[in-house]
mmCIF file of C-alpha atoms in Angstrom:
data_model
loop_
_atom_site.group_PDB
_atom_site.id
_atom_site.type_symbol
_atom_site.label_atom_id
_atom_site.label_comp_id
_atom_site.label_asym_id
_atom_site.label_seq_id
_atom_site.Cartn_x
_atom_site.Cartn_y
_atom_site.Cartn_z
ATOM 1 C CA UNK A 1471 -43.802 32.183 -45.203
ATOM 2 C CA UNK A 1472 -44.922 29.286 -42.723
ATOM 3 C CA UNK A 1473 -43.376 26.829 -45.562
ATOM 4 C CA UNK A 1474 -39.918 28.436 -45.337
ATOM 5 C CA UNK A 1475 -39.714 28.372 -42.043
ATOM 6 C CA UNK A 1476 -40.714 24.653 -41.357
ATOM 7 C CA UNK A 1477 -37.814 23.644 -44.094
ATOM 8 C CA UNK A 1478 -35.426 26.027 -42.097
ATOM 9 C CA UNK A 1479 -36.806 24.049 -39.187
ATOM 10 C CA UNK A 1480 -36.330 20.570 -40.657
ATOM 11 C CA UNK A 1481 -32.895 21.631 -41.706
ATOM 12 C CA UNK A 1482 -32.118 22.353 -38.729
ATOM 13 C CA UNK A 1483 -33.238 19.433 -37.260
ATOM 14 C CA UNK A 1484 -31.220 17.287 -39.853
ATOM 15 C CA UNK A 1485 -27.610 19.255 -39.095
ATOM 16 C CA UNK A 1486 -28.636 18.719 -35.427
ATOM 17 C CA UNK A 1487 -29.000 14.817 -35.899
ATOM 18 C CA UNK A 1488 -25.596 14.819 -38.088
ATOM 19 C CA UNK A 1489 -23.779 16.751 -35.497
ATOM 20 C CA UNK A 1490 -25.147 14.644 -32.087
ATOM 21 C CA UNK A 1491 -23.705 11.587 -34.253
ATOM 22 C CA UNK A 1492 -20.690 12.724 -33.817
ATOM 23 C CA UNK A 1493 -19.891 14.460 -30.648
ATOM 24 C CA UNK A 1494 -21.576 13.383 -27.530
ATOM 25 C CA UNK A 1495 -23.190 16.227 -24.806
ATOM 26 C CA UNK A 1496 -19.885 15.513 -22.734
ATOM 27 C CA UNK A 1497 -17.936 16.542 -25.195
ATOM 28 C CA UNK A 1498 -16.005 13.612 -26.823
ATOM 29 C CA UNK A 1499 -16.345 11.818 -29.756
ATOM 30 C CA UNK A 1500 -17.764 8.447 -29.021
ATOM 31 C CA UNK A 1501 -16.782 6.849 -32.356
ATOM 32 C CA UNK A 1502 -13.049 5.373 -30.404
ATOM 33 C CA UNK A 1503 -10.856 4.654 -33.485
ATOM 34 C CA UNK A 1504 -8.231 1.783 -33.289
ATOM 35 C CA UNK A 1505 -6.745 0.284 -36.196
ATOM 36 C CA UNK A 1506 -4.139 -3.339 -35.390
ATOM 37 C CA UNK A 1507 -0.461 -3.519 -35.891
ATOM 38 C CA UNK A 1508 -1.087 -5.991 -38.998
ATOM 39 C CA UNK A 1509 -3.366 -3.005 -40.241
ATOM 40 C CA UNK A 1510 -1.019 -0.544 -40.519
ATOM 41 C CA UNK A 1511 1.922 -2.894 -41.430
ATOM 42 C CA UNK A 1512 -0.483 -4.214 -44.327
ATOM 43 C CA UNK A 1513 -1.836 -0.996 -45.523
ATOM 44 C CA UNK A 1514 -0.369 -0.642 -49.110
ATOM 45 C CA UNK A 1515 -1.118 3.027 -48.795
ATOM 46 C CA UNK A 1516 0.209 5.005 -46.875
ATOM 47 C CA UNK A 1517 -0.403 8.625 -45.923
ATOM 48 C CA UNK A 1518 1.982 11.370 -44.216
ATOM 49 C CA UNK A 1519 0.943 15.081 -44.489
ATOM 50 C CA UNK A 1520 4.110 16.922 -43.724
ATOM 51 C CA UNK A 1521 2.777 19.980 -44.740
ATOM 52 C CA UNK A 1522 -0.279 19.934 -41.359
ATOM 53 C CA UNK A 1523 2.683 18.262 -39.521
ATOM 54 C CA UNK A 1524 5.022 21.441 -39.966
ATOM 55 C CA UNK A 1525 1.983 23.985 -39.210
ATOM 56 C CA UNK A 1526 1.174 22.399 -36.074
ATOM 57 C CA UNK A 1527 3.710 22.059 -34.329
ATOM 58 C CA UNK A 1528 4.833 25.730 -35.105
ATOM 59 C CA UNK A 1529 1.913 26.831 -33.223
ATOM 60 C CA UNK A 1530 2.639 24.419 -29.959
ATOM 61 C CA UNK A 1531 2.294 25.728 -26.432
ATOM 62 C CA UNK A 1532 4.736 24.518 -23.617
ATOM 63 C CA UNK A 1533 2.639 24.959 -20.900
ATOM 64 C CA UNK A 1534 0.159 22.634 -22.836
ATOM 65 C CA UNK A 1535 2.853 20.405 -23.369
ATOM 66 C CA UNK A 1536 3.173 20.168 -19.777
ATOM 67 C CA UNK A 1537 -0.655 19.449 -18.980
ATOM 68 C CA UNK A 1538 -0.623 17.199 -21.911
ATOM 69 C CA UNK A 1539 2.717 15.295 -20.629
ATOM 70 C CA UNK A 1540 0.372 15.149 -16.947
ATOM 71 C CA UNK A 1541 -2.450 13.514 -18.410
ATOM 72 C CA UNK A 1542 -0.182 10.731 -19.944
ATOM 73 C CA UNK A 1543 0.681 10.348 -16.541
ATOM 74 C CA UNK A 1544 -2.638 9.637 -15.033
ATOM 75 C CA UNK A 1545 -3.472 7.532 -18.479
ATOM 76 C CA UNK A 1546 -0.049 5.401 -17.411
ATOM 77 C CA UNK A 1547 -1.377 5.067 -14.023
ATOM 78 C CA UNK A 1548 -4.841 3.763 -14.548
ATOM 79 C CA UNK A 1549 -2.566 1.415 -17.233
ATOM 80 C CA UNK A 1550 -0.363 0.289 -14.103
ATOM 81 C CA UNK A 1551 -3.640 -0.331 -11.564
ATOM 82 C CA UNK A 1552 -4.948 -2.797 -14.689
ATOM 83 C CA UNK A 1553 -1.992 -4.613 -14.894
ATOM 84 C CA UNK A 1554 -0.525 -3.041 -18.468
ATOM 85 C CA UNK A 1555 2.558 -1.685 -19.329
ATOM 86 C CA UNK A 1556 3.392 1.902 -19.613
ATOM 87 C CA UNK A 1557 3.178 3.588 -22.944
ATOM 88 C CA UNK A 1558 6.001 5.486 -23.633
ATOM 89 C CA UNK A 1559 5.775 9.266 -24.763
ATOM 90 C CA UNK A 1560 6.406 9.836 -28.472
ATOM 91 C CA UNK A 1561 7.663 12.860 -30.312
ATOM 92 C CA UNK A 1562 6.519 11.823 -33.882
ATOM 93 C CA UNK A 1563 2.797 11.024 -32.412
ATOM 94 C CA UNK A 1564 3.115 13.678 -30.295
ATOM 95 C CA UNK A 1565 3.347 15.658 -34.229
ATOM 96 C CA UNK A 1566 0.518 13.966 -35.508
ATOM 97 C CA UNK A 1567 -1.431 14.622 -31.731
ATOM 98 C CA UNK A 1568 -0.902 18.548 -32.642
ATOM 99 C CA UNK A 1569 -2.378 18.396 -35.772
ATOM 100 C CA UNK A 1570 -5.489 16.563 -34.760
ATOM 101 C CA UNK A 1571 -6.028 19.039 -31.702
ATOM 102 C CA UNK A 1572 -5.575 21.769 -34.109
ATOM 103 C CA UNK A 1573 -7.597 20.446 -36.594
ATOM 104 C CA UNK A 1574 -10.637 19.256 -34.340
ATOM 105 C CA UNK A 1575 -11.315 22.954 -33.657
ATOM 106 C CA UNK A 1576 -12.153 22.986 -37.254
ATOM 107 C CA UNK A 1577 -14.239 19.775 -37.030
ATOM 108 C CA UNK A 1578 -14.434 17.709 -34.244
ATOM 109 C CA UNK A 1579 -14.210 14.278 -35.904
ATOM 110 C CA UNK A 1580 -12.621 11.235 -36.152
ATOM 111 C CA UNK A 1581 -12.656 12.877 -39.803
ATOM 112 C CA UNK A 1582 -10.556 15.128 -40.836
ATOM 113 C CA UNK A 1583 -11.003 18.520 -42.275
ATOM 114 C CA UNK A 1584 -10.022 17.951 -45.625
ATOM 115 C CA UNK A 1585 -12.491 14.757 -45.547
ATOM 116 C CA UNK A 1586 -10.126 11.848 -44.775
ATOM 117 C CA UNK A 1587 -9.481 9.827 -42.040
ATOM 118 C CA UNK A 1588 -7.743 10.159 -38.494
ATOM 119 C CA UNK A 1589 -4.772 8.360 -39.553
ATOM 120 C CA UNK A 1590 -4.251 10.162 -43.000
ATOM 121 C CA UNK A 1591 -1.502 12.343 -40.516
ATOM 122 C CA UNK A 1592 0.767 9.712 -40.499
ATOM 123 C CA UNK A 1593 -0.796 5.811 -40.930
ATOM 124 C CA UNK A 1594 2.670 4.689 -40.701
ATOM 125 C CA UNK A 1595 2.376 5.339 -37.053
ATOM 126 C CA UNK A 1596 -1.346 5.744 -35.828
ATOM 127 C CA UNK A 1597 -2.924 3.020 -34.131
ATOM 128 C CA UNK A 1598 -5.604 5.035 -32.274
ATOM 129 C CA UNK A 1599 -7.326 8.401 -31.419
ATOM 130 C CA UNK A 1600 -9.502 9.395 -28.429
ATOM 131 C CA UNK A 1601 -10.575 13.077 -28.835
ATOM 132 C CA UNK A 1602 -12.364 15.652 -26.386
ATOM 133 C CA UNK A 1603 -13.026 19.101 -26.284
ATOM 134 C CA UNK A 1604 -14.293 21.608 -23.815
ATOM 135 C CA UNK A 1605 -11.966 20.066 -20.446
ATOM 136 C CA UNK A 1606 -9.968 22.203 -19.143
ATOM 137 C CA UNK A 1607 -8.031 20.026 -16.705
ATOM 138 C CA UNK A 1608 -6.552 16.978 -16.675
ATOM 139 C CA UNK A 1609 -8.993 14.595 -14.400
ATOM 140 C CA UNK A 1610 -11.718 15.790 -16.359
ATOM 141 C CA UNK A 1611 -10.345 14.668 -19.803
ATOM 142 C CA UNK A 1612 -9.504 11.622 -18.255
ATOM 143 C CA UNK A 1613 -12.241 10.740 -15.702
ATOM 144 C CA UNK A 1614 -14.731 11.302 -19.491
ATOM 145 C CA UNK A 1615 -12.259 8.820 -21.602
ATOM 146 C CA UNK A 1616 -12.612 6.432 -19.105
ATOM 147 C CA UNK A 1617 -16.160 6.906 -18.998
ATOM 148 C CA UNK A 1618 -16.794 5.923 -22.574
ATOM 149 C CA UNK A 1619 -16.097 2.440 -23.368
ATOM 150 C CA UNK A 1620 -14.921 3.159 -26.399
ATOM 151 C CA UNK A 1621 -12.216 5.632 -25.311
ATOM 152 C CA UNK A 1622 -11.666 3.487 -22.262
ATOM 153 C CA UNK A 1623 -10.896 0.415 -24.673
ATOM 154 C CA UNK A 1624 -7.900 2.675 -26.295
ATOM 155 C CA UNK A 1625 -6.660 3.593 -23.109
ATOM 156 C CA UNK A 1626 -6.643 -0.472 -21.839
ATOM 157 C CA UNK A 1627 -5.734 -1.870 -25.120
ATOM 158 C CA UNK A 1628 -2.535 -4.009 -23.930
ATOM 159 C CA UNK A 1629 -1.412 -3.667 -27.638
ATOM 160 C CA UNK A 1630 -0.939 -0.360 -27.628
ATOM 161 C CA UNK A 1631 3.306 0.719 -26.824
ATOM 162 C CA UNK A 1632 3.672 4.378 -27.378
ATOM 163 C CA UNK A 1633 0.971 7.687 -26.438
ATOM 164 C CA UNK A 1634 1.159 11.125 -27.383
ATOM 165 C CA UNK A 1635 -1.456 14.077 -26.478
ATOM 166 C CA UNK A 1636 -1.652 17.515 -27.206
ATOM 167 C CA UNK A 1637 -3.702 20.297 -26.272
ATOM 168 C CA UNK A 1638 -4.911 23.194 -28.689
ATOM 169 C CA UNK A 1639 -6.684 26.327 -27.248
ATOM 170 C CA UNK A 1640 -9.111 28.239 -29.785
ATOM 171 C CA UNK A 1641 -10.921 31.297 -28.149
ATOM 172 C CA UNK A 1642 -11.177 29.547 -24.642
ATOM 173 C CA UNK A 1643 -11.946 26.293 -25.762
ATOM 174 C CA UNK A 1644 -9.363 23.237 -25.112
ATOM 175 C CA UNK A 1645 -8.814 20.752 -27.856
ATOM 176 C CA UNK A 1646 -7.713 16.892 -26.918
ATOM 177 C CA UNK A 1647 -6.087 14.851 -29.221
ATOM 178 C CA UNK A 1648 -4.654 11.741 -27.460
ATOM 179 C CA UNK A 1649 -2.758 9.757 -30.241
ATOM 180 C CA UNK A 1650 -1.773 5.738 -29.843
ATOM 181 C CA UNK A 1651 1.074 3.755 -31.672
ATOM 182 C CA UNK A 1652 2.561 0.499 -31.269
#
């Protein structure tokens, strides 16, 4: 009996260490993702799941929309007081931002669900991700990107052109997927 439950203990232990890899206590995942221009212009393969696509944005909220559409705000400010341009909203990462929101309820990862990466949405288009869960307003989603040097990075990159965010709510719990073009 003691045996069993010190390998359910160091299992535990194990899944705990995977899972703090991933997802910090403040509820973002530190691993920022950014992939260049010549990246995705280069990339001889190239990914597009219309089927996610279609799902997600069947199940969009306006009024998230609307908090989402604020927080590109703020991000465009903080942009403006460091001397960058303004990243324009767009629709199609705005698409790819509802599956990611949707999806990270499923697994909050730069990874998705079905295993592959962040930009297997649409790599035509995705230049970077920041991700967060677990804010429920608007400065706090923010004021924790820009406390993380890797999400700040995405949000200063001068490279980046274009922005998209969207909001998913599972069972109380607010999904962030803040998607970056060029």
């Amino acid at each position: 009996m003691a045996k069993r439950i010190c390998a359910v203990c160091v299992l535990f232990f194990i899944v705990f260490l995977y899972c703090i890899s991933f997802i910090s206590c403040d509820g973002i995942d530190n691993n920022g993702i950014k992939r260049t221009s010549a990246e995705i212009k280069n990339d001889t393969t190239i990914y597009l799941d219309n089927e996610a696509i279609a799902l997600a944005e069947s199940a969009n909220d306006s009024g998230l929309r609307a908090v989402a559409l604020q927080t590109s705000n703020i991000v465009n400010d903080i942009r403006a007081e460091a001397g960058l341009d303004e990243l324009a909203w767009d629709i199609n990462l705005e698409s790819v931002a509802h599956v990611r929101a949707k999806e990270c309820s499923q697994k909050f990862s730069h990874t998705r669900p079905n295993g592959t990466q962040w930009y297997t949405v649409n790599s035509r288009i995705q230049g970077g991700e920041n991700l967060a869960f677990g804010f429920d307003n608007t400065n706090d989603v923010v004021e924790a990107w820009m406390n993380s040097p890797t999400h700040r990075d995405n949000i200063l990159y001068e490279d980046f052109e274009k922005v998209a965010i969207s909001i998913y709510e599972d069972n109380g719990t607010y999904y962030w997927a803040q998607e970056y073009g060029y």
